[in-house]
Tab-separated table of C-alpha atoms in Angstrom:
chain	number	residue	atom	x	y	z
S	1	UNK	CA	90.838	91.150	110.610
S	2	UNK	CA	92.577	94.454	111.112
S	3	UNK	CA	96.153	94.065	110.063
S	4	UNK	CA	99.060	94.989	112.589
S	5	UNK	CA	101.835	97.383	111.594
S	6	UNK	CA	104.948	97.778	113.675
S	7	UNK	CA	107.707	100.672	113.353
S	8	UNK	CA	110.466	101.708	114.675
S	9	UNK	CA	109.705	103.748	117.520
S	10	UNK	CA	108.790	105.553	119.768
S	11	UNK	CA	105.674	107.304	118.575
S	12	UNK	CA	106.506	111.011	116.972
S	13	UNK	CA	109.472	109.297	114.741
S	14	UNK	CA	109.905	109.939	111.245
S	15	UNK	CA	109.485	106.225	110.578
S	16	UNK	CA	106.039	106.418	111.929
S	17	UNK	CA	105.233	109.532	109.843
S	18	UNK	CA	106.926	107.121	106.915
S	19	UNK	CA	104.438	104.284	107.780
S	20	UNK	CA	101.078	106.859	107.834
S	21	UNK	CA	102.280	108.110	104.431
S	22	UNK	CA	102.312	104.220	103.104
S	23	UNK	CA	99.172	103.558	104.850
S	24	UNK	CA	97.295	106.057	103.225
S	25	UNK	CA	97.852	105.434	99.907
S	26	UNK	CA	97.215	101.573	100.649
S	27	UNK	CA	93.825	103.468	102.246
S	28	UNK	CA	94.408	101.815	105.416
S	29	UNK	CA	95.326	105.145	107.647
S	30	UNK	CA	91.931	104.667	109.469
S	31	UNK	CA	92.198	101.046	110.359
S	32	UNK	CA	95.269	99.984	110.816
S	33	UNK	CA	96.557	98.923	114.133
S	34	UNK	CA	100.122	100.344	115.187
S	35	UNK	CA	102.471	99.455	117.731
S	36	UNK	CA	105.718	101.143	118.376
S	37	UNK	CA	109.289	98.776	118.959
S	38	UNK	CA	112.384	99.563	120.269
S	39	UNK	CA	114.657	99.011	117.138
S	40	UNK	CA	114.493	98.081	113.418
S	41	UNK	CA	116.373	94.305	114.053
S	42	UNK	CA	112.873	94.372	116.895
S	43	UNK	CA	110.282	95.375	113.699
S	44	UNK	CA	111.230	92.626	111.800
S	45	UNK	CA	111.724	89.872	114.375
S	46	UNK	CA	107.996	90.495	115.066
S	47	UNK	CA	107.022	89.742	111.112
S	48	UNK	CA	109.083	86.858	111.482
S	49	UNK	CA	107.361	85.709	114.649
S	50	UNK	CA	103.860	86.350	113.274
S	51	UNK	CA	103.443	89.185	115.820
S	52	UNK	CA	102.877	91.637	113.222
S	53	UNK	CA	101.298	91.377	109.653
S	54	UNK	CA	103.508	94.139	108.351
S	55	UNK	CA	106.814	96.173	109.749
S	56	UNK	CA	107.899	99.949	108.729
S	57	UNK	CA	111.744	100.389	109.069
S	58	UNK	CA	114.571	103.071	107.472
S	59	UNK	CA	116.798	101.575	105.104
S	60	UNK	CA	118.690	104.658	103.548
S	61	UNK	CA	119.570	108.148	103.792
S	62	UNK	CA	120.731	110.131	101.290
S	63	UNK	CA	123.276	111.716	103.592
S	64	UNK	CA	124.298	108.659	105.617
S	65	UNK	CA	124.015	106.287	103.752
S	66	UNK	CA	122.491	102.407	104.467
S	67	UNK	CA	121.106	101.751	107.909
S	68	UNK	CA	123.321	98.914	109.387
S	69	UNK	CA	120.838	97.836	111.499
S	70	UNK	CA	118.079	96.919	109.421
S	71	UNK	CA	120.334	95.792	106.309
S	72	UNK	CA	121.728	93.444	109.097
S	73	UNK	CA	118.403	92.295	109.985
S	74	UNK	CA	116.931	91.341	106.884
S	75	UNK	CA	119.311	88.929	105.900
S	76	UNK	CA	118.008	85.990	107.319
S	77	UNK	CA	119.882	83.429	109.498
S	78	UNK	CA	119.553	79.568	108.934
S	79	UNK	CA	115.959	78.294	109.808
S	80	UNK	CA	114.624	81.581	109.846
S	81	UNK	CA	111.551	82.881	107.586
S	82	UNK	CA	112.555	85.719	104.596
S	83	UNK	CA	110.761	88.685	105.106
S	84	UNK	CA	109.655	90.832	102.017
S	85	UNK	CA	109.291	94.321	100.787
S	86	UNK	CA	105.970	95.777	99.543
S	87	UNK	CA	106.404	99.308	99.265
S	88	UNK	CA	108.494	102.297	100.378
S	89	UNK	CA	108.093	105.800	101.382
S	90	UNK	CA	110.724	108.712	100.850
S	91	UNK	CA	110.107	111.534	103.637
S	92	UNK	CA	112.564	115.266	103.306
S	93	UNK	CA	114.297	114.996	106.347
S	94	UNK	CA	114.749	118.200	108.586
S	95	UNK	CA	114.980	118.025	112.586
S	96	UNK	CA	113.800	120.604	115.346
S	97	UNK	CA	116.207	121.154	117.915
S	98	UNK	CA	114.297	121.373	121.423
S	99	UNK	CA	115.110	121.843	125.226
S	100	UNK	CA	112.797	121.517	128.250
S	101	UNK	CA	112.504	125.149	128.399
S	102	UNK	CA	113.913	128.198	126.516
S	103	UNK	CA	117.267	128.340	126.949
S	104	UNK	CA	120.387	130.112	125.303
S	105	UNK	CA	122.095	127.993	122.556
S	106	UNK	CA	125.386	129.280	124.661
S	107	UNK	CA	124.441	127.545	127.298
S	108	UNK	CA	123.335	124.114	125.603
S	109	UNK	CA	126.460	121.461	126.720
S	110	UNK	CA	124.792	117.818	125.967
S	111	UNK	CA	122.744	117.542	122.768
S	112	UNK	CA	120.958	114.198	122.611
S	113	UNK	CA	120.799	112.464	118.846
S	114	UNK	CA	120.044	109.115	117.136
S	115	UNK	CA	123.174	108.250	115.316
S	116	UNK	CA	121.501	108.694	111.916
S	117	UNK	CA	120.027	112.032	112.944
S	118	UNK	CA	123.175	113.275	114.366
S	119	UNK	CA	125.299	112.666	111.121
S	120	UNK	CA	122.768	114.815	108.855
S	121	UNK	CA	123.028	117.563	111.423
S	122	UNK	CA	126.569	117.497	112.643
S	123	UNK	CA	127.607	120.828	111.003
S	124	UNK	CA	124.920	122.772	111.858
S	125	UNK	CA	124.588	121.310	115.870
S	126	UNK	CA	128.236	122.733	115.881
S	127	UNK	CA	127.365	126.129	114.434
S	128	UNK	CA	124.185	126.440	117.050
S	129	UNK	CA	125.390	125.096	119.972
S	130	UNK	CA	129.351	125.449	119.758
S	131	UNK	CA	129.730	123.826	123.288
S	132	UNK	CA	127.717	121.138	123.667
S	133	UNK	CA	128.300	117.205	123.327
S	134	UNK	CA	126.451	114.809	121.087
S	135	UNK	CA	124.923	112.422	123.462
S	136	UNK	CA	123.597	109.090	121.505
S	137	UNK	CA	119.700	108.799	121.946
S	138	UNK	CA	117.866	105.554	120.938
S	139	UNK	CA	115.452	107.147	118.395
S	140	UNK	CA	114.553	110.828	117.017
S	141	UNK	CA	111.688	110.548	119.756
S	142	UNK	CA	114.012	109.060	122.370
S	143	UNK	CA	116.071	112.230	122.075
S	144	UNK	CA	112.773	114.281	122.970
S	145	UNK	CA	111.768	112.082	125.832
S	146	UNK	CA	116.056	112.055	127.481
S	147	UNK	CA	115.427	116.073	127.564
S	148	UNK	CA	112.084	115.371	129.709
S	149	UNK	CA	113.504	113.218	131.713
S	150	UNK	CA	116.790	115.350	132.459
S	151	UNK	CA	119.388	113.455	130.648
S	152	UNK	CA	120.107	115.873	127.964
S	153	UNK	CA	119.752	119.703	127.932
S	154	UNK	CA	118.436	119.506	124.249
S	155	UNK	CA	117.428	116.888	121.396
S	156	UNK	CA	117.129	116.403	117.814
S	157	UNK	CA	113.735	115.181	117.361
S	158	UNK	CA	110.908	116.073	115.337
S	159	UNK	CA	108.280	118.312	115.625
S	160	UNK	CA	105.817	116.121	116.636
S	161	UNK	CA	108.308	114.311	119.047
S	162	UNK	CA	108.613	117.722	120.789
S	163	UNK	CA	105.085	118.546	121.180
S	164	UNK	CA	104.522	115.319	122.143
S	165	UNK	CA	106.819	115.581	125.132
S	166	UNK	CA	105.814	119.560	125.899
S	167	UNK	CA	109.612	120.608	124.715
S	168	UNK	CA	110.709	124.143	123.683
S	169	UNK	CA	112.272	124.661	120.481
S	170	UNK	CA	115.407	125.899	120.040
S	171	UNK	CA	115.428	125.292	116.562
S	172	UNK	CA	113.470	124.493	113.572
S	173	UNK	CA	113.867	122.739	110.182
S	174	UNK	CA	117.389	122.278	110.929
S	175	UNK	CA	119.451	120.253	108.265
S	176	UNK	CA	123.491	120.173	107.160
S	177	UNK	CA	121.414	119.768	103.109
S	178	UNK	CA	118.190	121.597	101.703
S	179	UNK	CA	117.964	118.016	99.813
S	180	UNK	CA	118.185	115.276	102.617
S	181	UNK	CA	115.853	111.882	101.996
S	182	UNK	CA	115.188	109.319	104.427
S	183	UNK	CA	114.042	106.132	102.296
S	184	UNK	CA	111.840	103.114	104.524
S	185	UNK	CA	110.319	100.322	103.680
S	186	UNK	CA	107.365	98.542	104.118
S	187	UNK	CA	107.984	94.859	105.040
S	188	UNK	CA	106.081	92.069	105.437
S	189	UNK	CA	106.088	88.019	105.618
S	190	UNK	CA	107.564	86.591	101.931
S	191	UNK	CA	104.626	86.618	99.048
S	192	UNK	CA	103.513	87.425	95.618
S	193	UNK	CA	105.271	90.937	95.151
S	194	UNK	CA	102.779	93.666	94.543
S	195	UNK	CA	101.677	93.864	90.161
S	196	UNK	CA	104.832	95.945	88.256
S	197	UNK	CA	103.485	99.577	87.705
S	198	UNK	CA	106.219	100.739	85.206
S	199	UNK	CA	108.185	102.291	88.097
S	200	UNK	CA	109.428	99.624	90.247
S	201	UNK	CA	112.720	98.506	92.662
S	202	UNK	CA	113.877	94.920	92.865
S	203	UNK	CA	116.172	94.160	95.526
S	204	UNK	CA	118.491	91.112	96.822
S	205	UNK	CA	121.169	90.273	99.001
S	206	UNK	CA	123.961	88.042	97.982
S	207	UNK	CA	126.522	85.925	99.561
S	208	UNK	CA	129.053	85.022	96.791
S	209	UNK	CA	132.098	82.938	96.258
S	210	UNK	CA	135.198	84.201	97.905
S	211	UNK	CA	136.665	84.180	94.149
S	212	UNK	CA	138.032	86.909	92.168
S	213	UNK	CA	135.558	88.618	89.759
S	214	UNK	CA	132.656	87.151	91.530
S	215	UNK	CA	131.125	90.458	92.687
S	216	UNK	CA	131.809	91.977	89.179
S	217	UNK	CA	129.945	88.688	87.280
S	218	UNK	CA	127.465	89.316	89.573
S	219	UNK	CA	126.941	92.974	88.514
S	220	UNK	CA	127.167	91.795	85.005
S	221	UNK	CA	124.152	90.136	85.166
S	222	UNK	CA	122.399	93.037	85.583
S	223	UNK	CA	124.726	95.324	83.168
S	224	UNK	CA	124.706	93.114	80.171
S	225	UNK	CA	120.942	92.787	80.132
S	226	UNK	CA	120.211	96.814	80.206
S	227	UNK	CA	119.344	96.441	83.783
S	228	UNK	CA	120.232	99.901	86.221
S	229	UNK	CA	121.736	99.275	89.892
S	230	UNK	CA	120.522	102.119	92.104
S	231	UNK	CA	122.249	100.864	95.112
S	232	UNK	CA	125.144	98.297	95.521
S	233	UNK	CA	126.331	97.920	99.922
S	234	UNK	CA	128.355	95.691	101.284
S	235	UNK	CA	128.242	94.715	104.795
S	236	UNK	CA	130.519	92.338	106.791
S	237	UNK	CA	129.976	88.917	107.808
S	238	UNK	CA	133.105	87.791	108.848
S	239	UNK	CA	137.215	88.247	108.464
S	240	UNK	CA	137.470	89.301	104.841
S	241	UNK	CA	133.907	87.938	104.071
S	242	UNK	CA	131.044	90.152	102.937
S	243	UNK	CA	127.508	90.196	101.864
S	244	UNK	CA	126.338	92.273	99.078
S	245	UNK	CA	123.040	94.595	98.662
S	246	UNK	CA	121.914	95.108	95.137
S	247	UNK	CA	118.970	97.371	94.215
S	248	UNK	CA	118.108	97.912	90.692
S	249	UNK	CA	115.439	99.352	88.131
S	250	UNK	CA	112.390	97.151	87.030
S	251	UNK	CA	110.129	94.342	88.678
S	252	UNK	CA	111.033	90.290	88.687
S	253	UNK	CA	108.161	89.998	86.271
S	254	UNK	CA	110.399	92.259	83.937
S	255	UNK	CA	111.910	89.116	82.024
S	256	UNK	CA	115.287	91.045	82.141
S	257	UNK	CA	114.893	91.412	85.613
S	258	UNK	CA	113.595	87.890	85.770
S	259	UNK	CA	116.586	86.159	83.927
S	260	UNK	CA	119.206	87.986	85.750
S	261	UNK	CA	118.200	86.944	88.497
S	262	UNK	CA	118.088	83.384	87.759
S	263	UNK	CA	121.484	83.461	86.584
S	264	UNK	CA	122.830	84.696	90.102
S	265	UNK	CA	120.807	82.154	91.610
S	266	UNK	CA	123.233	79.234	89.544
S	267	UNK	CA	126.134	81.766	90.860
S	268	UNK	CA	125.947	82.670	93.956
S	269	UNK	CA	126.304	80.493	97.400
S	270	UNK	CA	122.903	82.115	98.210
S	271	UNK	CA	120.206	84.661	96.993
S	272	UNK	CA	117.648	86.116	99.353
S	273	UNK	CA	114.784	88.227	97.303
S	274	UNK	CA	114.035	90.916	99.305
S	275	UNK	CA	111.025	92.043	96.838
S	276	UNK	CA	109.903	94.308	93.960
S	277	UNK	CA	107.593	97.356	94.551
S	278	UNK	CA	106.298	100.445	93.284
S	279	UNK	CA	109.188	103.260	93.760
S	280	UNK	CA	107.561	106.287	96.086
S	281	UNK	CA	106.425	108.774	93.868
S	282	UNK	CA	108.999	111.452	95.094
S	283	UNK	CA	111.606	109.338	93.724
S	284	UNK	CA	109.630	108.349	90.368
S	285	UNK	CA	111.202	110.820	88.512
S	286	UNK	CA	114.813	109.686	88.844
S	287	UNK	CA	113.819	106.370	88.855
S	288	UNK	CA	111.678	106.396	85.374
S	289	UNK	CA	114.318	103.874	83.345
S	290	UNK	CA	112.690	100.626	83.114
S	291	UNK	CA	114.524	97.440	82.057
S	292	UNK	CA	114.647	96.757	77.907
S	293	UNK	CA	110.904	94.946	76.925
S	294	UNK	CA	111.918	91.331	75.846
S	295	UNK	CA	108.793	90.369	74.289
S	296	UNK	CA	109.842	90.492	70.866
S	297	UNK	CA	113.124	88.262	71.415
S	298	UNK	CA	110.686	85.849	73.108
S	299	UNK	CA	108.025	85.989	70.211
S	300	UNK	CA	110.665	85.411	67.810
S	301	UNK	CA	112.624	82.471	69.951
S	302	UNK	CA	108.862	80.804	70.181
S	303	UNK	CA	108.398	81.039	66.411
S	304	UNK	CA	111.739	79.733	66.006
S	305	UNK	CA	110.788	77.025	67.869
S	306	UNK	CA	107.780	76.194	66.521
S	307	UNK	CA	109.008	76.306	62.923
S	308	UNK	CA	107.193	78.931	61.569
S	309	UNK	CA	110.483	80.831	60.723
C-alpha cells in the first residue's frame, strides 16, 4: 500500500520542499502519495484520524523561534492518540519577493506574508519596499496565490510558489540572516522510534507540578546524567500554568537517555514522548555530543549482583 503524506500547504511551500528532502532519503520520493492541508494543527489531526500514514510540519526557526501552532498541536488532549516523530529535515531559508507583474518597489503598498516568513524578512521588506504594509497570508504559497488573485500587490513566497502562480519577481533570495534554518518534522502515528544512529534528538513535553523547583528537577534529570538540552519552550495552558518542550542529545535506547526519562515519568503530572530520530545531516555537526555510554556501570552493577565481585 502506498503510504500517504500530508504537509502543510499549499503546494510550492517550503514544508513541502522539507517533506521531498525526507522522502528521498527514506527512497520514497517516487511513490509516495501527497496531499496538501490548510494548517499544521490540520496535518496532524489527519495522523490522528488515520487519514494520513505520515504528516510533514515546521517546528522551529532559527530566527523565530518555535512554531506555536504545531507545538500546540502535538500535545495531545484527553482521549486523543500521541502522534510521533520519525525524522526531520533542516532547509536554509531565503524568500523571493514577487508581484503580478513588474512593478517599482516604490510603488509596492500591501506586501502579503505568513507570520513566520514575515518575521525573518521584516528588515529587509522595510528597506525594499519602504511603503508598503505587511498583510498576513495563510502560507508562503498563500502569499503567491493573494497577489494572483488581487489581494496583495506583492508576496513573500518561494520560488517555486511564484512560478507556480506565473508571478514576477521583485526580489530574490531575500533574508534579514545569511544563516536562517527552518527545522520540520516528520510525524507519524506513535511506534517503535527509528534504530539510534549515533546522532539522534529525543524529545518530550511535560506538564509539571505547579511547585517551586519543579522545572529545574526536571532539567536535572537530564544535567546530572551528562545529557545536552538543545531546546527547552514553554507554552501556556492556562493562568500562570505552562507546558514545557524539552529536546535533548541521544536516543531513548541511550540508557542515560532512557533513565532520565523514567525518572520524569515518577515526577511529572504527565510525559508525552514525542520520539527519537536521526538529527538531519545539516545539523549533525553541532549536534555530534552523544549521551555518556553506561555499559560499563551496568556490567559492573550485574557482576555485583551476581557475586562475582
Amino acid at each position: 500500500m502506498v503510504p500517504v503524506y500530508a504537509y502543510f500547504g499549499p503546494a510550492g511551500t517550503f514544508t513541502e520542499m522539507a517533506l521531498d528532502a525526507v522522502l528521498r532519503r527514506r527512497g520514497e520520493a517516487s511513490t509516495a502519495t501527497k496531499i496538501a492541508v490548510s494548517n499544521p494543527p490540520a496535518v496532524i489531526d489527519l495522523i490522528r484520524s488515520g487519514g494520513a500514514d505520515f504528516g510533514c510540519v515546521p517546528i522551529e526557526s532559527s530566527l523565530e523561534g518555535a512554531v506555536p501552532a504545531t507545538m500546540d498541536a502535538l500535545s495531545p488532549s484527553a482521549g486523543l492518540p500521541r502522534v510521533q516523530a520519525y525524522a526531520e529535515a533542516a532547509l536554509d531559508i531565503s524568500f523571493t519577493v514577487a508581484a503580478a507583474t513588474p512593478m517599482d518597489p516604490a510603488d509596492v503598498r500591501t506586501v502579503a506574508a505568513y507570520p513566520v516568513a514575515a518575521g525573518q524578512v521584516r528588515r529587509s521588506i522595510e528597506e525594499l519596499f519602504p511603503r508598503a504594509e505587511v498583510v498576513v497570508a495563510t502560507s508562503n504559497s498563500g502569499a503567491a496565490r493573494d497577489v494572483a488573485e488581487g489581494r496583495a500587490d506583492a508576496a513573500v513566497t518561494t520560488a517555486a510558489a511564484a512560478r507556480m502562480h506565473e508571478l514576477a519577481t521583485l526580489a530574490d533570495s531575500v533574508a534579514d540572516s545569511d544563516d536562517a534554518v527552518t527545522r520540520f518534522l516528520l510525524l507519524g502515528p506513535a511506534g517503535p522510534p527509528p534504530e539510534p544512529t549515533g546522532a539522534d534528538r529525543t524529545s518530550v513535553i511535560l506538564d509539571l507540578p505547579n511547585t517551586p523547583g519543579s522545572l529545574v528537577a526536571a532539567m536535572n534529570e537530564f544535567a546530572m546524567r551528562g545529557i545536552d538540552l538543545t531546546r527547552i519552550e514553554s507554552r501556556p495552558v492556562g493562568p500562570g500554568q505552562y507546558r514545557f518542550y524539552l529536546d535533548a542529545r541521544g536516543h531513548v535506547r541511550d540508557a542515560a537517555v532512557g533513565e532520565a526519562l523514567r525518572a520524569l515519568h515518577r515526577s511529572a503530572e504527565r510525559v508525552v514522548f514525542l520520539g527519537s530520530w536521526p538529527v538531519d545531516p545539516q545539523l549533525a555537526v553541532t549536534t555530534a555530543a552523544t549521551p555518556p555510554d553506561h555499559t560499563e556501570s551496568r556490567e559492573w552493577f550485574h557482576r555485583l549482583l551476581s557475586g562475582e565481585l
